[in-house]
């Protein structure tokens, strides 16, 4: 599947995109709380994204990049999983757009590509998680029609309540 719009192309990820995609993963530290290691978050994202490249492609799902003027400027990964209430649904693993291309609509187009993929899988909902402190992502998803569904609480046990 390929979607062309002006000079931007949204297309499935290819092996030659690997370095650019790994570089984009460093953006996924946005909003990580101080009690988590941002490098560990980025490394985990890199490993999940690496699962979308051949030959070690072992991940069910898809990944798309935004190619603008010959350069990869954004990436999204999507898969399916079962919600604990029973139905299968789609899940955005990672979404990142290079700062120089921010706010030009690439994030929205990548999200649309992931949603199209999800519809093709026959699922009725897309879901994702992002850091509570990632206000940009929260605004982005809210603007795209996403509603906040759950809140995760964390407390350090060696500190007073
Ligand atoms: C979140 C992210 C993917 C958005 O990508 P983007 O390409 O800049 O977003 P778009 O240009 O498609 O924006 C679509 C809409 O989202 C909202 N939005 C995006 N960035 C915003 C910001 N910084 N502040 C407020 N609203 C914002 C706006 O409504 C925007 O529409 P508008 O520009 O017409 O007002 C990008 O900021 C990013 O890569 N962040 C770092 C990585 C990250 O946090 N990923 C999400 C974690 S899962």
PDB file of C-alpha atoms and ligand atoms in Angstrom:
ATOM      1  CA  UNK A   1       0.000   0.000   0.000  1.00  0.00           C
ATOM      2  CA  UNK A   2       1.314   3.434  -0.891  1.00  0.00           C
ATOM      3  CA  UNK A   3      -0.308   6.800  -0.377  1.00  0.00           C
ATOM      4  CA  UNK A   4       1.143   9.744  -2.268  1.00  0.00           C
ATOM      5  CA  UNK A   5       0.401  13.307  -1.281  1.00  0.00           C
ATOM      6  CA  UNK A   6       2.482  16.214  -2.592  1.00  0.00           C
ATOM      7  CA  UNK A   7       6.154  15.308  -2.000  1.00  0.00           C
ATOM      8  CA  UNK A   8       5.402  12.944   0.888  1.00  0.00           C
ATOM      9  CA  UNK A   9       4.914   9.243   0.444  1.00  0.00           C
ATOM     10  CA  UNK A  10       3.566   6.955   3.154  1.00  0.00           C
ATOM     11  CA  UNK A  11       4.803   3.434   2.417  1.00  0.00           C
ATOM     12  CA  UNK A  12       5.681   0.173   4.132  1.00  0.00           C
ATOM     13  CA  UNK A  13       9.066   0.187   5.809  1.00  0.00           C
ATOM     14  CA  UNK A  14      11.995  -1.274   3.854  1.00  0.00           C
ATOM     15  CA  UNK A  15      15.364  -2.638   4.900  1.00  0.00           C
ATOM     16  CA  UNK A  16      17.176   0.502   3.703  1.00  0.00           C
ATOM     17  CA  UNK A  17      15.094   2.578   6.166  1.00  0.00           C
ATOM     18  CA  UNK A  18      16.580   0.787   9.160  1.00  0.00           C
ATOM     19  CA  UNK A  19      19.049   3.475  10.288  1.00  0.00           C
ATOM     20  CA  UNK A  20      16.587   6.323   9.829  1.00  0.00           C
ATOM     21  CA  UNK A  21      13.930   4.419  11.769  1.00  0.00           C
ATOM     22  CA  UNK A  22      16.366   3.622  14.587  1.00  0.00           C
ATOM     23  CA  UNK A  23      17.290   7.323  14.733  1.00  0.00           C
ATOM     24  CA  UNK A  24      13.606   8.302  14.939  1.00  0.00           C
ATOM     25  CA  UNK A  25      13.166   5.944  17.885  1.00  0.00           C
ATOM     26  CA  UNK A  26      15.250   8.322  20.015  1.00  0.00           C
ATOM     27  CA  UNK A  27      12.236  10.681  19.955  1.00  0.00           C
ATOM     28  CA  UNK A  28      10.241   8.139  21.940  1.00  0.00           C
ATOM     29  CA  UNK A  29      11.759   9.358  25.225  1.00  0.00           C
ATOM     30  CA  UNK A  30       9.299  12.265  25.123  1.00  0.00           C
ATOM     31  CA  UNK A  31       7.450  12.596  28.418  1.00  0.00           C
ATOM     32  CA  UNK A  32       9.150   9.619  30.082  1.00  0.00           C
ATOM     33  CA  UNK A  33       8.793  10.161  33.861  1.00  0.00           C
ATOM     34  CA  UNK A  34      11.912  10.728  35.973  1.00  0.00           C
ATOM     35  CA  UNK A  35      11.624   7.324  37.650  1.00  0.00           C
ATOM     36  CA  UNK A  36      12.103   5.524  34.308  1.00  0.00           C
ATOM     37  CA  UNK A  37      15.306   5.277  32.302  1.00  0.00           C
ATOM     38  CA  UNK A  38      14.699   7.104  29.001  1.00  0.00           C
ATOM     39  CA  UNK A  39      17.539   5.192  27.330  1.00  0.00           C
ATOM     40  CA  UNK A  40      15.875   1.914  28.277  1.00  0.00           C
ATOM     41  CA  UNK A  41      12.603   3.173  26.806  1.00  0.00           C
ATOM     42  CA  UNK A  42      14.337   4.095  23.534  1.00  0.00           C
ATOM     43  CA  UNK A  43      16.194   0.788  23.417  1.00  0.00           C
ATOM     44  CA  UNK A  44      12.972  -1.170  23.898  1.00  0.00           C
ATOM     45  CA  UNK A  45      11.326   0.842  21.111  1.00  0.00           C
ATOM     46  CA  UNK A  46      14.303   0.124  18.835  1.00  0.00           C
ATOM     47  CA  UNK A  47      13.993  -3.592  19.491  1.00  0.00           C
ATOM     48  CA  UNK A  48      10.262  -3.597  18.772  1.00  0.00           C
ATOM     49  CA  UNK A  49      10.837  -1.601  15.578  1.00  0.00           C
ATOM     50  CA  UNK A  50      13.680  -3.912  14.543  1.00  0.00           C
ATOM     51  CA  UNK A  51      11.158  -6.746  14.537  1.00  0.00           C
ATOM     52  CA  UNK A  52       9.578  -5.188  11.442  1.00  0.00           C
ATOM     53  CA  UNK A  53      12.713  -5.549   9.313  1.00  0.00           C
ATOM     54  CA  UNK A  54      13.748  -8.559   7.282  1.00  0.00           C
ATOM     55  CA  UNK A  55      15.289 -11.042   7.750  1.00  0.00           C
ATOM     56  CA  UNK A  56      14.437 -11.172  11.460  1.00  0.00           C
ATOM     57  CA  UNK A  57      10.863 -10.069  10.801  1.00  0.00           C
ATOM     58  CA  UNK A  58       9.159 -12.019  13.527  1.00  0.00           C
ATOM     59  CA  UNK A  59       6.486  -9.552  14.523  1.00  0.00           C
ATOM     60  CA  UNK A  60       2.873  -9.785  13.416  1.00  0.00           C
ATOM     61  CA  UNK A  61       1.904  -6.325  12.256  1.00  0.00           C
ATOM     62  CA  UNK A  62       3.133  -3.595   9.959  1.00  0.00           C
ATOM     63  CA  UNK A  63       5.310  -0.515   9.949  1.00  0.00           C
ATOM     64  CA  UNK A  64       5.074   2.466   7.625  1.00  0.00           C
ATOM     65  CA  UNK A  65       7.401   5.374   7.011  1.00  0.00           C
ATOM     66  CA  UNK A  66       6.818   8.880   5.745  1.00  0.00           C
ATOM     67  CA  UNK A  67       9.323   9.658   3.017  1.00  0.00           C
ATOM     68  CA  UNK A  68       9.630  13.365   2.339  1.00  0.00           C
ATOM     69  CA  UNK A  69      11.943  14.533  -0.433  1.00  0.00           C
ATOM     70  CA  UNK A  70      13.728  11.195  -0.420  1.00  0.00           C
ATOM     71  CA  UNK A  71      14.308  11.097   3.328  1.00  0.00           C
ATOM     72  CA  UNK A  72      12.515   9.116   5.994  1.00  0.00           C
ATOM     73  CA  UNK A  73      10.914  11.688   8.303  1.00  0.00           C
ATOM     74  CA  UNK A  74       8.484   9.564  10.290  1.00  0.00           C
ATOM     75  CA  UNK A  75       7.564   6.027  11.267  1.00  0.00           C
ATOM     76  CA  UNK A  76       4.599   4.188  12.736  1.00  0.00           C
ATOM     77  CA  UNK A  77       4.251   0.565  13.794  1.00  0.00           C
ATOM     78  CA  UNK A  78       0.967  -1.234  14.336  1.00  0.00           C
ATOM     79  CA  UNK A  79      -0.071  -4.722  15.312  1.00  0.00           C
ATOM     80  CA  UNK A  80      -3.089  -6.551  16.637  1.00  0.00           C
ATOM     81  CA  UNK A  81      -3.670  -7.838  20.136  1.00  0.00           C
ATOM     82  CA  UNK A  82      -6.537  -9.155  22.183  1.00  0.00           C
ATOM     83  CA  UNK A  83      -8.156  -6.791  24.659  1.00  0.00           C
ATOM     84  CA  UNK A  84      -8.774  -8.424  28.038  1.00  0.00           C
ATOM     85  CA  UNK A  85     -12.517  -8.154  27.427  1.00  0.00           C
ATOM     86  CA  UNK A  86     -12.155 -10.474  24.441  1.00  0.00           C
ATOM     87  CA  UNK A  87     -12.084  -8.668  21.104  1.00  0.00           C
ATOM     88  CA  UNK A  88      -9.001  -8.307  18.954  1.00  0.00           C
ATOM     89  CA  UNK A  89      -7.963  -4.717  18.380  1.00  0.00           C
ATOM     90  CA  UNK A  90      -5.135  -2.842  16.709  1.00  0.00           C
ATOM     91  CA  UNK A  91      -2.323  -1.288  18.700  1.00  0.00           C
ATOM     92  CA  UNK A  92       0.070   1.521  17.766  1.00  0.00           C
ATOM     93  CA  UNK A  93       3.475   0.488  19.056  1.00  0.00           C
ATOM     94  CA  UNK A  94       5.584   3.468  18.013  1.00  0.00           C
ATOM     95  CA  UNK A  95       4.901   6.714  16.194  1.00  0.00           C
ATOM     96  CA  UNK A  96       7.557   9.372  15.658  1.00  0.00           C
ATOM     97  CA  UNK A  97       8.061  12.293  13.298  1.00  0.00           C
ATOM     98  CA  UNK A  98      11.401  14.084  12.911  1.00  0.00           C
ATOM     99  CA  UNK A  99      11.398  17.507  14.605  1.00  0.00           C
ATOM    100  CA  UNK A 100      12.206  19.290  11.333  1.00  0.00           C
ATOM    101  CA  UNK A 101       8.993  17.875   9.838  1.00  0.00           C
ATOM    102  CA  UNK A 102       6.791  18.334  12.908  1.00  0.00           C
ATOM    103  CA  UNK A 103       3.377  19.881  12.539  1.00  0.00           C
ATOM    104  CA  UNK A 104       3.260  19.351   8.775  1.00  0.00           C
ATOM    105  CA  UNK A 105       0.700  16.563   8.928  1.00  0.00           C
ATOM    106  CA  UNK A 106       3.049  13.571   8.695  1.00  0.00           C
ATOM    107  CA  UNK A 107       1.957  12.186  12.053  1.00  0.00           C
ATOM    108  CA  UNK A 108      -1.667  12.310  11.003  1.00  0.00           C
ATOM    109  CA  UNK A 109      -0.901  10.612   7.683  1.00  0.00           C
ATOM    110  CA  UNK A 110       1.099   7.865   9.359  1.00  0.00           C
ATOM    111  CA  UNK A 111      -1.718   7.330  11.835  1.00  0.00           C
ATOM    112  CA  UNK A 112      -4.188   7.073   8.935  1.00  0.00           C
ATOM    113  CA  UNK A 113      -2.015   4.436   7.255  1.00  0.00           C
ATOM    114  CA  UNK A 114      -1.961   2.431  10.493  1.00  0.00           C
ATOM    115  CA  UNK A 115      -5.736   2.793  10.809  1.00  0.00           C
ATOM    116  CA  UNK A 116      -6.234   1.619   7.201  1.00  0.00           C
ATOM    117  CA  UNK A 117      -4.067  -1.416   7.964  1.00  0.00           C
ATOM    118  CA  UNK A 118      -6.127  -2.072  11.094  1.00  0.00           C
ATOM    119  CA  UNK A 119      -9.411  -1.924   9.159  1.00  0.00           C
ATOM    120  CA  UNK A 120      -7.988  -4.472   6.732  1.00  0.00           C
ATOM    121  CA  UNK A 121      -7.412  -6.788   9.714  1.00  0.00           C
ATOM    122  CA  UNK A 122     -11.116  -6.547  10.511  1.00  0.00           C
ATOM    123  CA  UNK A 123     -10.723  -5.017  13.971  1.00  0.00           C
ATOM    124  CA  UNK A 124     -13.034  -2.285  15.222  1.00  0.00           C
ATOM    125  CA  UNK A 125     -10.738  -0.273  17.506  1.00  0.00           C
ATOM    126  CA  UNK A 126      -7.245   1.185  17.536  1.00  0.00           C
ATOM    127  CA  UNK A 127      -5.555   1.639  20.874  1.00  0.00           C
ATOM    128  CA  UNK A 128      -2.177   2.887  22.139  1.00  0.00           C
ATOM    129  CA  UNK A 129      -0.341   4.049  25.221  1.00  0.00           C
ATOM    130  CA  UNK A 130       1.711   7.162  25.709  1.00  0.00           C
ATOM    131  CA  UNK A 131       3.400   8.812  28.675  1.00  0.00           C
ATOM    132  CA  UNK A 132       1.093  10.958  30.794  1.00  0.00           C
ATOM    133  CA  UNK A 133       3.688  13.714  30.515  1.00  0.00           C
ATOM    134  CA  UNK A 134       3.729  13.607  26.710  1.00  0.00           C
ATOM    135  CA  UNK A 135       1.407  16.565  26.220  1.00  0.00           C
ATOM    136  CA  UNK A 136       2.185  16.848  22.506  1.00  0.00           C
ATOM    137  CA  UNK A 137       1.175  13.250  21.859  1.00  0.00           C
ATOM    138  CA  UNK A 138      -1.932  13.606  24.018  1.00  0.00           C
ATOM    139  CA  UNK A 139      -3.002  16.650  22.014  1.00  0.00           C
ATOM    140  CA  UNK A 140      -2.127  14.939  18.740  1.00  0.00           C
ATOM    141  CA  UNK A 141      -4.207  11.840  19.506  1.00  0.00           C
ATOM    142  CA  UNK A 142      -7.094  13.861  20.918  1.00  0.00           C
ATOM    143  CA  UNK A 143      -7.135  15.944  17.714  1.00  0.00           C
ATOM    144  CA  UNK A 144      -7.296  12.676  15.743  1.00  0.00           C
ATOM    145  CA  UNK A 145     -10.392  11.521  17.653  1.00  0.00           C
ATOM    146  CA  UNK A 146      -8.765   9.321  20.309  1.00  0.00           C
ATOM    147  CA  UNK A 147     -10.237   9.250  23.814  1.00  0.00           C
ATOM    148  CA  UNK A 148      -8.266   8.630  26.987  1.00  0.00           C
ATOM    149  CA  UNK A 149      -9.264   5.234  28.369  1.00  0.00           C
ATOM    150  CA  UNK A 150      -7.034   4.309  31.345  1.00  0.00           C
ATOM    151  CA  UNK A 151      -4.634   5.908  33.794  1.00  0.00           C
ATOM    152  CA  UNK A 152      -1.650   3.994  35.244  1.00  0.00           C
ATOM    153  CA  UNK A 153      -0.527   4.926  38.793  1.00  0.00           C
ATOM    154  CA  UNK A 154       3.034   4.363  40.028  1.00  0.00           C
ATOM    155  CA  UNK A 155       4.561   4.966  43.463  1.00  0.00           C
ATOM    156  CA  UNK A 156       8.119   4.576  44.748  1.00  0.00           C
ATOM    157  CA  UNK A 157       7.867   2.210  47.719  1.00  0.00           C
ATOM    158  CA  UNK A 158      10.956   3.561  49.490  1.00  0.00           C
ATOM    159  CA  UNK A 159       9.467   7.042  49.803  1.00  0.00           C
ATOM    160  CA  UNK A 160       6.756   8.298  52.153  1.00  0.00           C
ATOM    161  CA  UNK A 161       3.292   8.546  50.669  1.00  0.00           C
TER     162      UNK A 161
HETATM  163  C1  LIG B   1       3.265  13.241  18.337  1.00  0.00           C
HETATM  164  C2  LIG B   1       3.881  13.404  16.936  1.00  0.00           C
HETATM  165  C3  LIG B   1       3.968  12.029  16.265  1.00  0.00           C
HETATM  166  C4  LIG B   1       2.967  14.323  16.098  1.00  0.00           C
HETATM  167  O1  LIG B   1       3.443  14.315  14.760  1.00  0.00           O
HETATM  168  P1  LIG B   1       3.261  15.596  13.773  1.00  0.00           P
HETATM  169  O2  LIG B   1       3.590  15.127  12.422  1.00  0.00           O
HETATM  170  O3  LIG B   1       4.015  16.764  14.303  1.00  0.00           O
HETATM  171  O4  LIG B   1       1.698  15.885  13.924  1.00  0.00           O
HETATM  172  P2  LIG B   1       0.717  16.507  12.803  1.00  0.00           P
HETATM  173  O5  LIG B   1       1.443  17.591  12.059  1.00  0.00           O
HETATM  174  O6  LIG B   1       0.141  15.404  11.988  1.00  0.00           O
HETATM  175  O7  LIG B   1      -0.411  17.167  13.733  1.00  0.00           O
HETATM  176  C5  LIG B   1      -1.772  16.833  13.634  1.00  0.00           C
HETATM  177  C6  LIG B   1      -2.523  17.587  14.710  1.00  0.00           C
HETATM  178  O8  LIG B   1      -2.111  17.122  16.016  1.00  0.00           O
HETATM  179  C7  LIG B   1      -2.118  18.220  16.938  1.00  0.00           C
HETATM  180  N1  LIG B   1      -0.736  18.515  17.365  1.00  0.00           N
HETATM  181  C8  LIG B   1       0.404  18.008  16.870  1.00  0.00           C
HETATM  182  N2  LIG B   1       1.482  18.508  17.529  1.00  0.00           N
HETATM  183  C9  LIG B   1       0.986  19.345  18.455  1.00  0.00           C
HETATM  184  C10 LIG B   1       1.594  20.167  19.452  1.00  0.00           C
HETATM  185  N3  LIG B   1       2.936  20.226  19.596  1.00  0.00           N
HETATM  186  N4  LIG B   1       0.795  20.900  20.256  1.00  0.00           N
HETATM  187  C11 LIG B   1      -0.546  20.871  20.117  1.00  0.00           C
HETATM  188  N5  LIG B   1      -1.191  20.108  19.180  1.00  0.00           N
HETATM  189  C12 LIG B   1      -0.421  19.351  18.363  1.00  0.00           C
HETATM  190  C13 LIG B   1      -2.681  19.416  16.164  1.00  0.00           C
HETATM  191  O9  LIG B   1      -4.089  19.389  16.287  1.00  0.00           O
HETATM  192  C14 LIG B   1      -2.261  19.065  14.737  1.00  0.00           C
HETATM  193  O10 LIG B   1      -3.046  19.712  13.752  1.00  0.00           O
HETATM  194  P3  LIG B   1      -2.676  21.226  13.301  1.00  0.00           P
HETATM  195  O11 LIG B   1      -1.189  21.280  13.082  1.00  0.00           O
HETATM  196  O12 LIG B   1      -3.493  21.432  12.053  1.00  0.00           O
HETATM  197  O13 LIG B   1      -3.102  22.107  14.443  1.00  0.00           O
HETATM  198  C15 LIG B   1       5.289  14.074  17.021  1.00  0.00           C
HETATM  199  O14 LIG B   1       5.182  15.256  17.809  1.00  0.00           O
HETATM  200  C16 LIG B   1       6.380  13.204  17.605  1.00  0.00           C
HETATM  201  O15 LIG B   1       7.005  12.420  16.875  1.00  0.00           O
HETATM  202  N6  LIG B   1       6.650  13.318  18.919  1.00  0.00           N
HETATM  203  C17 LIG B   1       7.763  12.600  19.545  1.00  0.00           C
HETATM  204  C18 LIG B   1       7.484  11.104  19.617  1.00  0.00           C
HETATM  205  C19 LIG B   1       6.200  10.836  20.349  1.00  0.00           C
HETATM  206  O16 LIG B   1       5.919  11.414  21.370  1.00  0.00           O
HETATM  207  N7  LIG B   1       5.400   9.904  19.781  1.00  0.00           N
HETATM  208  C20 LIG B   1       4.109   9.542  20.313  1.00  0.00           C
HETATM  209  C21 LIG B   1       4.263   8.519  21.358  1.00  0.00           C
HETATM  210  S1  LIG B   1       3.308   7.064  20.954  1.00  0.00           S
END
